[in-house]
CSV table of C-alpha atoms in Angstrom, one decimal:
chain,number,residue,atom,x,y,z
A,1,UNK,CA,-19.1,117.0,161.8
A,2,UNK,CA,-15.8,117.0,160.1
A,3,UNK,CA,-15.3,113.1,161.4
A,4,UNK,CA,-18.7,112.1,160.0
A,5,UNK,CA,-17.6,113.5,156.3
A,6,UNK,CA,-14.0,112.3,157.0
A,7,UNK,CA,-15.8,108.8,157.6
A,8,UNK,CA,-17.9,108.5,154.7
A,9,UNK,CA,-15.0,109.8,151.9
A,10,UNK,CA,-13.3,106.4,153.5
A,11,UNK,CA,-15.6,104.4,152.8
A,12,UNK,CA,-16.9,105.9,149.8
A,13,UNK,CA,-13.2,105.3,148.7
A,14,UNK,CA,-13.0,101.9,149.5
A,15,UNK,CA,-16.1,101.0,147.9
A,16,UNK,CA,-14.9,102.6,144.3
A,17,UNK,CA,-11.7,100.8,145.2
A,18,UNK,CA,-13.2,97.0,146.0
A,19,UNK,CA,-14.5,96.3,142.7
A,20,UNK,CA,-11.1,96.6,141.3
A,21,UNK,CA,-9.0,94.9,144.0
A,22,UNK,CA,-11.5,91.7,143.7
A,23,UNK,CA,-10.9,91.8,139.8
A,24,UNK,CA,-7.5,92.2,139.9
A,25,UNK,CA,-7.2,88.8,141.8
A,26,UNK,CA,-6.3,90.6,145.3
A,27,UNK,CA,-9.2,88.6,146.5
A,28,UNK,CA,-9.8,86.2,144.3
A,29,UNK,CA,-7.7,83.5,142.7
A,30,UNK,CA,-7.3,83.4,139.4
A,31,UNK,CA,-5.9,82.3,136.0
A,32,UNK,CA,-3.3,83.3,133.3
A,33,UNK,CA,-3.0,81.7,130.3
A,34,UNK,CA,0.1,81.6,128.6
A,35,UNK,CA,-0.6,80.3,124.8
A,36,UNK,CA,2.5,79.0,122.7
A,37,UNK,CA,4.7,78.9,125.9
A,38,UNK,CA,5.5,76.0,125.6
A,39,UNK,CA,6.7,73.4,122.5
A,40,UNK,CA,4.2,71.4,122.1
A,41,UNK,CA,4.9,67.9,122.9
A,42,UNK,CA,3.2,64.4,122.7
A,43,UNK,CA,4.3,61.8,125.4
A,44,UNK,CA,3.3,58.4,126.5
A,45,UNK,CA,1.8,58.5,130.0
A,46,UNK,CA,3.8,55.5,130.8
A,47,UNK,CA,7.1,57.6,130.3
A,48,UNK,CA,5.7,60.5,132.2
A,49,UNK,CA,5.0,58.1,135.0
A,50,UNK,CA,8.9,57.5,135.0
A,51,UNK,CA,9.4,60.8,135.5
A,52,UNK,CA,7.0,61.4,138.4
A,53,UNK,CA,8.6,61.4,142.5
A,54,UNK,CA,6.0,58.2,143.4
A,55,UNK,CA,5.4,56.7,139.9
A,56,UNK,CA,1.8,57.5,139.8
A,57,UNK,CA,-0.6,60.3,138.6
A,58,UNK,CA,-3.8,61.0,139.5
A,59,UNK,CA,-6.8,62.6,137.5
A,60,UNK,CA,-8.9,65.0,140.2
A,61,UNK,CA,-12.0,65.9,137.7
A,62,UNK,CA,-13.6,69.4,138.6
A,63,UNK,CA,-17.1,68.8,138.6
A,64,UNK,CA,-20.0,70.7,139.5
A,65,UNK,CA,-20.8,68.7,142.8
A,66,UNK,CA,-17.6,70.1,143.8
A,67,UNK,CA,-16.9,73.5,145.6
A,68,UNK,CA,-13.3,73.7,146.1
A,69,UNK,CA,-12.2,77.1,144.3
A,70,UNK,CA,-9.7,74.6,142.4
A,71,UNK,CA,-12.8,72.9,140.7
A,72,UNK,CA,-14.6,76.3,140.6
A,73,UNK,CA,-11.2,77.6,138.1
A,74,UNK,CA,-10.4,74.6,136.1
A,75,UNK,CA,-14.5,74.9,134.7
A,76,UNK,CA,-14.4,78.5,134.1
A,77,UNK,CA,-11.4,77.8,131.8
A,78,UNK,CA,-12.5,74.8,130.2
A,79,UNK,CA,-10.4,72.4,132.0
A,80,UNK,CA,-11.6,68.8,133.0
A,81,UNK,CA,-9.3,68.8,135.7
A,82,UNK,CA,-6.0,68.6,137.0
A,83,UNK,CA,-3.5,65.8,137.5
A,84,UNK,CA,-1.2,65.4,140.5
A,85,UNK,CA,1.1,62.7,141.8
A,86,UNK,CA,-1.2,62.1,144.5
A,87,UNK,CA,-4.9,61.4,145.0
A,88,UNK,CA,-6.5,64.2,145.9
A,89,UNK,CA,-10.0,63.5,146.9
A,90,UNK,CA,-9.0,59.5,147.6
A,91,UNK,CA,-11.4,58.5,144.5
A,92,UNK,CA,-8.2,56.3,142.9
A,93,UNK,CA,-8.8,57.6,139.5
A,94,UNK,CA,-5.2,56.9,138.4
A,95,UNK,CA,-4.1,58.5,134.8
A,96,UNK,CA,-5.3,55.7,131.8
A,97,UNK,CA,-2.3,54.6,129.4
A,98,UNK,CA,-2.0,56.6,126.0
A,99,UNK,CA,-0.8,59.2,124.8
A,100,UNK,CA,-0.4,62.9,126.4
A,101,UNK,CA,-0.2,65.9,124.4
A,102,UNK,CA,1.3,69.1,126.0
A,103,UNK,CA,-0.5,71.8,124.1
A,104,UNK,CA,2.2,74.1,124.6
A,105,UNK,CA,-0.5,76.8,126.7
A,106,UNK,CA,1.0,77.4,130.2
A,107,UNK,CA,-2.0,78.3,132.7
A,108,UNK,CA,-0.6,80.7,135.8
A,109,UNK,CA,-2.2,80.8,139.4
A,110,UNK,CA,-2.1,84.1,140.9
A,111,UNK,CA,-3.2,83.1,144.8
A,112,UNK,CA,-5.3,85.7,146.8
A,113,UNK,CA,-4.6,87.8,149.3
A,114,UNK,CA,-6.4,85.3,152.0
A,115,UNK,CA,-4.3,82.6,150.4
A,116,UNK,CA,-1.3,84.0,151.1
A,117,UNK,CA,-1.8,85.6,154.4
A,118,UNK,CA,-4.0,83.0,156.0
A,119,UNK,CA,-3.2,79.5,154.1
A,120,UNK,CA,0.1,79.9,154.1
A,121,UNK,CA,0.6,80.1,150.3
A,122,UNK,CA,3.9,80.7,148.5
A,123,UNK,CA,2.0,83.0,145.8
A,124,UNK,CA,2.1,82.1,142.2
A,125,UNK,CA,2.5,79.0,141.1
A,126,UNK,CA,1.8,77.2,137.4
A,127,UNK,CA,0.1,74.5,135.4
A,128,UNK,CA,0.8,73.0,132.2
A,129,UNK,CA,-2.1,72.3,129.7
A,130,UNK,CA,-2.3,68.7,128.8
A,131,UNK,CA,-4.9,66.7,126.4
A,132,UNK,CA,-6.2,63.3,127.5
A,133,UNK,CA,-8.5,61.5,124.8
A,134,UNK,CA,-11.6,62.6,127.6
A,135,UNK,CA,-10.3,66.3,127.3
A,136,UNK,CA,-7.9,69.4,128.7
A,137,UNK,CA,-6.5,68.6,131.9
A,138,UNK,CA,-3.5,70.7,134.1
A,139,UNK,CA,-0.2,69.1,135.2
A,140,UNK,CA,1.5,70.5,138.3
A,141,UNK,CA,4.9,70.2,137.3
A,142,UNK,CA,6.4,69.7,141.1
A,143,UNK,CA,4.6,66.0,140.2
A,144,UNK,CA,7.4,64.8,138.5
A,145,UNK,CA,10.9,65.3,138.6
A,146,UNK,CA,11.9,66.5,135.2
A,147,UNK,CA,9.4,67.5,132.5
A,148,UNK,CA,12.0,68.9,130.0
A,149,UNK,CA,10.3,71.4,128.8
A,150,UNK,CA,10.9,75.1,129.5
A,151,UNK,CA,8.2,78.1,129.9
A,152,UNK,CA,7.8,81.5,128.3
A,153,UNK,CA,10.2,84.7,128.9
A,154,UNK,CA,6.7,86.0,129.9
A,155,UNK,CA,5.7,83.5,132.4
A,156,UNK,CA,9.1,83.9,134.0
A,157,UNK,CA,9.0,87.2,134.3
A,158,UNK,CA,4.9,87.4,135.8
A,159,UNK,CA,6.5,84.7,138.4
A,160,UNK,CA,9.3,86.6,139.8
């Protein structure tokens, strides 16, 4: 009798526990957003593509159709998308010439649990928030080189 009680305070437990571990990203991945943690910058895309390790960037739109949790993240934030120095789902939708702006907002991936343990994932990583004429986009900074700009004291810390 003393098992069966012992038992159900367990999982009793772990079911006023769950709700908060899947919240609190355990789970789930998630975003951060960093505002102002950045300087805001604007630079051509033909000087960013200097900078990037292949010389090209690629524009991976998150739309519906997809079901990747990437796609599923960027559209509950807002974002069209995210750019990479490779093409992602072989579309060849390379970045158009103009002008980038970096809004100076600093967007942190907190992987989950399952992430980590099963994929293999180093854990945090981040994005920058750029503006294409078409809309808000994030940059993976290990696409290029050198971006020159630095984060936020708060960012750093949250990484580490």
């Amino acid at each position: 009798m003393n098992c069966f009680r012992i038992t159900n305070l367990v999982l009793f437990s772990l079911f006023l526990i769950a709700p908060s571990i899947s919240v609190g990203g355990w789970l789930n991945p998630h975003y951060e957003v960093y505002p102002e943690c950045t300087e805001p910058a604007k630079v051509n895309s033909l000087d960013l593509l200097k900078l990037t390790k292949g010389g090209q960037l690629f524009i991976a739109l998150a739309t519906p159709e997809l079901d990747a949790t990437e796609s599923i993240l960027a559209r509950r934030h807002g974002f069209r998308g995210g750019i990479f120095d490779r093409d992602l789902f072989n579309d060849e939708r390379p970045m158009p010439a103009g002008q980038i702006l970096f809004t100076g907002t600093v967007v942190r991936r907190d992987s989950s649990v399952f992430e980590r343990v099963l994929g293999g994932s180093r854990g945090d990583s981040f994005y920058y928030v750029v503006e294409l004429a078409s809309g808000q986009y994030l940059l993976h900074p290990e696409s290029f080189d050198d971006s020159g700009l630095q984060v936020c004291y708060e960012l750093q810390r949250d990484m580490d």
